[in-house]
Tab-separated table of N, CA and C in Angstrom:
chain	number	residue	atom	x	y	z
A	1	MET	N	2.751	-22.281	-16.251
A	1	MET	CA	2.132	-21.195	-15.981
A	1	MET	C	2.111	-20.700	-14.568
A	2	LYS	N	2.386	-19.695	-13.838
A	2	LYS	CA	2.367	-19.199	-12.443
A	2	LYS	C	0.852	-19.154	-12.176
A	3	ASN	N	0.582	-19.777	-10.951
A	3	ASN	CA	-1.026	-19.789	-10.545
A	3	ASN	C	-0.966	-18.706	-9.282
A	4	ILE	N	-1.345	-17.510	-9.695
A	4	ILE	CA	-1.418	-16.398	-8.795
A	4	ILE	C	-2.242	-16.726	-7.542
A	5	LEU	N	-3.478	-17.309	-7.580
A	5	LEU	CA	-4.272	-17.620	-6.466
A	5	LEU	C	-3.599	-18.519	-5.680
A	6	HIS	N	-2.781	-19.548	-6.009
A	6	HIS	CA	-2.131	-20.251	-5.188
A	6	HIS	C	-1.091	-19.632	-4.354
A	7	ASP	N	-0.233	-18.830	-5.085
A	7	ASP	CA	0.546	-17.928	-4.604
A	7	ASP	C	0.138	-16.984	-3.530
A	8	LEU	N	-1.114	-16.446	-3.838
A	8	LEU	CA	-1.618	-15.659	-2.935
A	8	LEU	C	-2.100	-16.443	-1.642
A	9	TYR	N	-2.636	-17.558	-1.755
A	9	TYR	CA	-3.089	-18.245	-0.616
A	9	TYR	C	-1.978	-18.659	0.271
A	10	GLU	N	-0.944	-19.023	-0.449
A	10	GLU	CA	0.356	-19.462	0.377
A	10	GLU	C	1.192	-18.381	0.998
A	11	GLY	N	0.685	-17.126	0.716
A	11	GLY	CA	1.390	-15.933	1.377
A	11	GLY	C	2.570	-15.580	0.522
A	12	LYS	N	2.717	-16.084	-0.586
A	12	LYS	CA	4.031	-15.843	-1.432
A	12	LYS	C	3.777	-14.416	-1.930
A	13	ILE	N	2.735	-13.853	-2.068
A	13	ILE	CA	2.314	-12.492	-2.696
A	13	ILE	C	2.189	-11.711	-1.399
A	14	ARG	N	2.985	-10.687	-1.281
A	14	ARG	CA	3.002	-9.758	-0.004
A	14	ARG	C	3.116	-8.334	-0.677
A	15	PRO	N	1.955	-7.621	-1.063
A	15	PRO	CA	2.274	-6.237	-1.640
A	15	PRO	C	2.929	-5.197	-0.886
A	16	GLU	N	2.669	-5.280	0.578
A	16	GLU	CA	3.125	-4.536	1.350
A	16	GLU	C	4.625	-4.557	1.572
A	17	GLU	N	5.257	-5.629	1.180
A	17	GLU	CA	6.746	-5.818	1.058
A	17	GLU	C	7.273	-5.518	-0.115
A	18	GLN	N	6.611	-5.477	-1.200
A	18	GLN	CA	7.036	-5.285	-2.556
A	18	GLN	C	6.771	-3.820	-2.948
A	19	CYS	N	5.977	-3.170	-2.457
A	19	CYS	CA	5.653	-1.732	-2.645
A	19	CYS	C	6.329	-0.686	-1.893
A	20	VAL	N	7.615	-0.519	-2.311
A	20	VAL	CA	8.320	0.348	-1.473
A	20	VAL	C	8.932	1.482	-2.447
A	21	PRO	N	8.400	2.722	-2.320
A	21	PRO	CA	8.568	3.789	-3.057
A	21	PRO	C	10.034	4.019	-3.213
A	22	GLN	N	10.284	4.221	-4.616
A	22	GLN	CA	11.825	4.305	-4.960
A	22	GLN	C	12.397	5.726	-4.996
A	23	SER	N	11.535	6.666	-4.696
A	23	SER	CA	11.938	8.152	-5.077
A	23	SER	C	13.059	8.517	-3.952
A	24	SER	N	13.730	9.564	-4.310
A	24	SER	CA	14.722	9.916	-3.495
A	24	SER	C	14.023	10.757	-2.306
A	25	TYR	N	12.906	11.381	-2.547
A	25	TYR	CA	12.251	12.160	-1.469
A	25	TYR	C	11.861	11.045	-0.387
A	26	TYR	N	11.300	9.971	-0.899
A	26	TYR	CA	10.863	9.081	0.296
A	26	TYR	C	12.033	8.715	1.113
A	27	HIS	N	13.110	8.438	0.464
A	27	HIS	CA	14.355	7.971	1.403
A	27	HIS	C	14.787	9.055	2.117
A	28	GLU	N	14.766	10.457	1.655
A	28	GLU	CA	15.248	11.486	2.392
A	28	GLU	C	14.354	11.622	3.531
A	29	LEU	N	13.033	11.430	3.499
A	29	LEU	CA	12.061	11.578	4.475
A	29	LEU	C	12.404	10.677	5.661
A	30	ASN	N	12.749	9.461	5.360
A	30	ASN	CA	13.044	8.164	6.117
A	30	ASN	C	14.274	8.657	7.005
A	31	HIS	N	15.189	9.218	6.171
A	31	HIS	CA	16.492	9.612	6.901
A	31	HIS	C	16.120	10.771	8.011
A	32	GLN	N	15.279	11.742	7.463
A	32	GLN	CA	14.756	12.821	8.579
A	32	GLN	C	14.266	12.298	9.721
A	33	VAL	N	13.371	11.276	9.618
A	33	VAL	CA	12.768	10.572	10.572
A	33	VAL	C	13.652	10.037	11.672
A	34	SER	N	14.610	9.335	11.005
A	34	SER	CA	15.751	8.538	11.863
A	34	SER	C	16.560	9.651	12.615
A	35	ASP	N	16.816	10.699	11.949
A	35	ASP	CA	17.672	11.715	12.530
A	35	ASP	C	16.931	12.404	13.788
A	36	ALA	N	15.618	12.659	13.662
A	36	ALA	CA	14.715	13.233	14.680
A	36	ALA	C	14.495	12.445	15.843
A	37	MET	N	14.306	11.068	15.490
A	37	MET	CA	14.187	10.135	16.472
A	37	MET	C	15.491	9.975	17.608
A	38	LEU	N	16.754	10.015	16.861
A	38	LEU	CA	18.012	10.247	17.590
A	38	LEU	C	17.932	11.245	18.501
A	39	GLN	N	17.512	12.502	18.090
A	39	GLN	CA	17.440	13.866	18.587
A	39	GLN	C	16.627	13.646	19.914
A	40	TRP	N	15.143	12.977	19.793
A	40	TRP	CA	14.439	12.838	20.709
A	40	TRP	C	14.979	11.950	21.778
A	41	LYS	N	15.599	10.998	21.278
A	41	LYS	CA	16.133	10.125	22.365
A	41	LYS	C	17.127	10.619	23.250
A	42	GLN	N	17.947	11.745	22.643
A	42	GLN	CA	18.890	12.194	23.461
A	42	GLN	C	18.367	13.217	24.410
A	43	ARG	N	17.155	13.950	24.084
A	43	ARG	CA	16.491	14.868	24.848
A	43	ARG	C	15.452	14.291	25.923
A	44	LEU	N	14.912	13.098	25.698
A	44	LEU	CA	13.845	12.502	26.482
A	44	LEU	C	14.407	11.571	27.723
A	45	SER	N	14.014	11.511	28.725
A	45	SER	CA	14.274	10.419	29.615
A	45	SER	C	13.878	8.974	28.818
A	46	THR	N	14.491	7.937	29.470
A	46	THR	CA	14.234	6.636	28.877
A	46	THR	C	12.723	6.165	28.901
A	47	GLU	N	11.954	6.726	30.069
A	47	GLU	CA	10.455	6.373	30.092
A	47	GLU	C	9.750	7.248	29.098
A	48	GLU	N	10.159	8.483	28.878
A	48	GLU	CA	9.455	9.332	27.903
A	48	GLU	C	9.725	8.877	26.585
A	49	PHE	N	10.840	8.543	26.316
A	49	PHE	CA	11.195	8.054	24.816
A	49	PHE	C	10.454	6.752	24.581
A	50	ALA	N	10.277	5.859	25.478
A	50	ALA	CA	9.534	4.671	25.481
A	50	ALA	C	8.169	4.975	25.158
A	51	GLN	N	7.419	5.986	25.739
A	51	GLN	CA	6.165	6.480	25.571
A	51	GLN	C	6.116	7.046	24.143
A	52	LEU	N	7.034	7.759	23.750
A	52	LEU	CA	7.041	8.293	22.288
A	52	LEU	C	7.077	7.035	21.365
A	53	GLN	N	7.867	6.114	21.579
A	53	GLN	CA	8.135	5.055	20.652
A	53	GLN	C	6.491	4.233	20.693
A	54	GLU	N	5.888	4.094	21.835
A	54	GLU	CA	4.661	3.437	21.865
A	54	GLU	C	3.636	4.195	21.078
A	55	LEU	N	3.669	5.615	21.178
A	55	LEU	CA	2.887	6.484	20.322
A	55	LEU	C	3.044	6.378	18.788
A	56	LEU	N	4.276	6.205	18.331
A	56	LEU	CA	4.563	6.088	16.940
A	56	LEU	C	4.102	4.580	16.477
A	57	ASP	N	4.303	3.701	17.266
A	57	ASP	CA	3.923	2.281	16.899
A	57	ASP	C	2.429	2.280	16.796
A	58	LEU	N	1.538	2.874	17.671
A	58	LEU	CA	0.110	2.963	17.445
A	58	LEU	C	-0.208	3.671	16.076
A	59	ARG	N	0.564	4.949	15.807
A	59	ARG	CA	0.401	5.331	14.655
A	59	ARG	C	0.561	4.684	13.421
A	60	ARG	N	1.781	3.965	13.391
A	60	ARG	CA	2.094	2.896	12.451
A	60	ARG	C	1.100	1.915	12.089
A	61	GLU	N	0.617	1.423	13.258
A	61	GLU	CA	-0.494	0.177	13.241
A	61	GLU	C	-1.772	1.006	12.534
A	62	SER	N	-2.144	2.176	12.835
A	62	SER	CA	-3.231	2.821	12.522
A	62	SER	C	-3.012	3.076	10.775
A	63	ASP	N	-1.895	3.465	10.474
A	63	ASP	CA	-1.607	3.747	9.025
A	63	ASP	C	-1.678	2.436	8.194
A	64	ALA	N	-1.188	1.342	8.918
A	64	ALA	CA	-1.298	0.092	8.059
A	64	ALA	C	-2.542	-0.430	7.829
A	65	LEU	N	-3.393	-0.234	8.857
A	65	LEU	CA	-4.997	-0.655	8.785
A	65	LEU	C	-5.571	0.397	7.621
A	66	GLN	N	-5.223	1.465	7.417
A	66	GLN	CA	-5.648	2.407	6.557
A	66	GLN	C	-5.289	2.045	5.174
A	67	SER	N	-4.058	1.647	5.131
A	67	SER	CA	-3.435	1.058	3.726
A	67	SER	C	-4.070	-0.046	3.333
A	68	GLN	N	-4.254	-0.798	4.174
A	68	GLN	CA	-4.978	-2.290	3.954
A	68	GLN	C	-6.305	-1.991	3.301
A	69	GLU	N	-6.948	-1.066	4.016
A	69	GLU	CA	-8.551	-0.752	3.431
A	69	GLU	C	-8.371	-0.148	2.097
A	70	ALA	N	-7.255	0.897	1.918
A	70	ALA	CA	-7.154	1.378	0.593
A	70	ALA	C	-6.695	0.407	-0.373
A	71	PHE	N	-5.857	-0.447	-0.210
A	71	PHE	CA	-5.513	-1.501	-1.131
A	71	PHE	C	-6.821	-2.476	-1.584
A	72	THR	N	-7.556	-2.689	-0.486
A	72	THR	CA	-8.741	-3.516	-0.653
A	72	THR	C	-9.851	-2.859	-1.611
A	73	PHE	N	-10.003	-1.667	-1.264
A	73	PHE	CA	-11.021	-0.732	-1.951
A	73	PHE	C	-10.585	-0.617	-3.468
A	74	GLY	N	-9.174	-0.259	-3.512
A	74	GLY	CA	-8.661	-0.258	-4.998
A	74	GLY	C	-8.793	-1.334	-5.769
A	75	PHE	N	-8.375	-2.572	-5.099
A	75	PHE	CA	-8.621	-3.950	-5.845
A	75	PHE	C	-9.974	-4.166	-6.333
A	76	LYS	N	-11.089	-3.812	-5.398
A	76	LYS	CA	-12.348	-4.122	-5.670
A	76	LYS	C	-12.925	-3.176	-6.667
A	77	LEU	N	-12.578	-1.770	-6.635
A	77	LEU	CA	-12.651	-0.952	-7.753
A	77	LEU	C	-12.216	-1.212	-9.012
A	78	GLY	N	-10.992	-1.813	-9.013
A	78	GLY	CA	-10.448	-2.143	-10.545
A	78	GLY	C	-11.286	-3.346	-10.938
A	79	ALA	N	-11.540	-4.332	-10.034
A	79	ALA	CA	-12.490	-5.626	-10.626
A	79	ALA	C	-13.580	-5.077	-11.103
A	80	LEU	N	-14.465	-4.147	-10.585
A	80	LEU	CA	-15.622	-3.618	-10.882
A	80	LEU	C	-15.559	-3.016	-12.208
A	81	VAL	N	-14.378	-2.125	-12.432
A	81	VAL	CA	-14.191	-1.582	-13.612
A	81	VAL	C	-14.131	-2.656	-14.729
A	82	MET	N	-13.177	-3.687	-14.480
A	82	MET	CA	-13.390	-4.748	-15.464
A	82	MET	C	-14.510	-5.536	-15.692
A	83	ILE	N	-15.371	-5.731	-14.819
A	83	ILE	CA	-16.571	-6.383	-14.996
A	83	ILE	C	-17.358	-5.367	-15.910
A	84	ASP	N	-17.534	-4.027	-15.575
A	84	ASP	CA	-18.248	-3.006	-16.388
A	84	ASP	C	-17.620	-3.110	-17.910
A	85	VAL	N	-16.365	-3.048	-17.986
A	85	VAL	CA	-15.917	-3.008	-19.512
A	85	VAL	C	-16.309	-4.263	-20.142
A	86	LEU	N	-16.370	-5.507	-19.386
A	86	LEU	CA	-16.537	-6.697	-19.981
A	86	LEU	C	-18.003	-7.033	-20.550
A	87	GLN	N	-18.899	-6.336	-19.615
A	87	GLN	CA	-20.288	-6.461	-19.775
A	87	GLN	C	-20.928	-5.383	-20.621
A	88	ALA	N	-20.233	-4.290	-20.964
A	88	ALA	CA	-20.737	-3.212	-21.815
A	88	ALA	C	-21.066	-3.750	-23.035
A	89	PRO	N	-22.190	-3.242	-23.610
A	89	PRO	CA	-22.493	-3.596	-25.074
A	89	PRO	C	-21.414	-2.810	-26.023
A	90	PRO	N	-21.162	-3.329	-27.207
A	90	PRO	CA	-20.333	-2.724	-27.728
A	90	PRO	C	-20.692	-1.350	-28.421
A	91	SER	N	-19.846	-0.377	-28.695
A	91	SER	CA	-20.354	1.161	-29.179
A	91	SER	C	-20.684	0.800	-30.576
A	92	GLU	N	-21.482	1.850	-31.225
A	92	GLU	CA	-21.709	1.741	-32.715
A	92	GLU	C	-20.545	1.547	-33.449
A	93	GLY	N	-19.429	2.181	-33.244
A	93	GLY	CA	-18.268	1.983	-34.130
A	93	GLY	C	-17.812	0.588	-34.035
A	94	GLN	N	-17.824	-0.143	-32.871
A	94	GLN	CA	-17.321	-1.405	-32.830
A	94	GLN	C	-18.227	-2.235	-33.714
A	95	GLU	N	-19.593	-2.082	-33.371
A	95	GLU	CA	-20.498	-2.921	-34.013
A	95	GLU	C	-20.324	-2.898	-35.657
A	96	ARG	N	-20.166	-1.734	-36.111
A	96	ARG	CA	-19.938	-1.590	-37.677
A	96	ARG	C	-18.694	-2.293	-38.124
A	97	GLN	N	-17.629	-1.914	-37.302
A	97	GLN	CA	-16.334	-2.686	-37.454
A	97	GLN	C	-16.473	-4.228	-37.546
A	98	ALA	N	-17.285	-4.920	-36.542
A	98	ALA	CA	-17.420	-6.257	-36.508
A	98	ALA	C	-18.354	-6.728	-37.664
A	99	ASN	N	-19.258	-6.058	-37.991
A	99	ASN	CA	-20.146	-6.439	-39.110
A	99	ASN	C	-19.336	-6.284	-40.592
A	100	SER	N	-18.782	-5.398	-40.752
A	100	SER	CA	-17.814	-5.219	-41.893
A	100	SER	C	-16.737	-6.363	-42.032
A	101	SER	N	-16.253	-6.806	-40.988
A	101	SER	CA	-15.294	-7.892	-40.964
A	101	SER	C	-15.943	-9.184	-41.279
A	102	ALA	N	-17.240	-9.370	-41.157
A	102	ALA	CA	-17.729	-10.703	-41.321
A	102	ALA	C	-18.175	-10.891	-42.701
């Protein structure tokens, strides 16, 4: 059986590398970004384009931190939902069904 905790510890599980949108819209957006970057590279001086790239790198870093927080929050929320489900007393219908089976 695969040990998910071991794989997570060893860095074999990397959600940010495995979660790539497969929609054609996502790929079209990336193509548009590439085209726009080529246009800006032609319009700007080398120094100005380098400054633009630095700005975009900062934006990517900020987005990555936000994504990391959203992932962590979502994971914790999912775990709390599971705890709540597992600790909840059975509903009346479930109690009757369990008693009639016995």
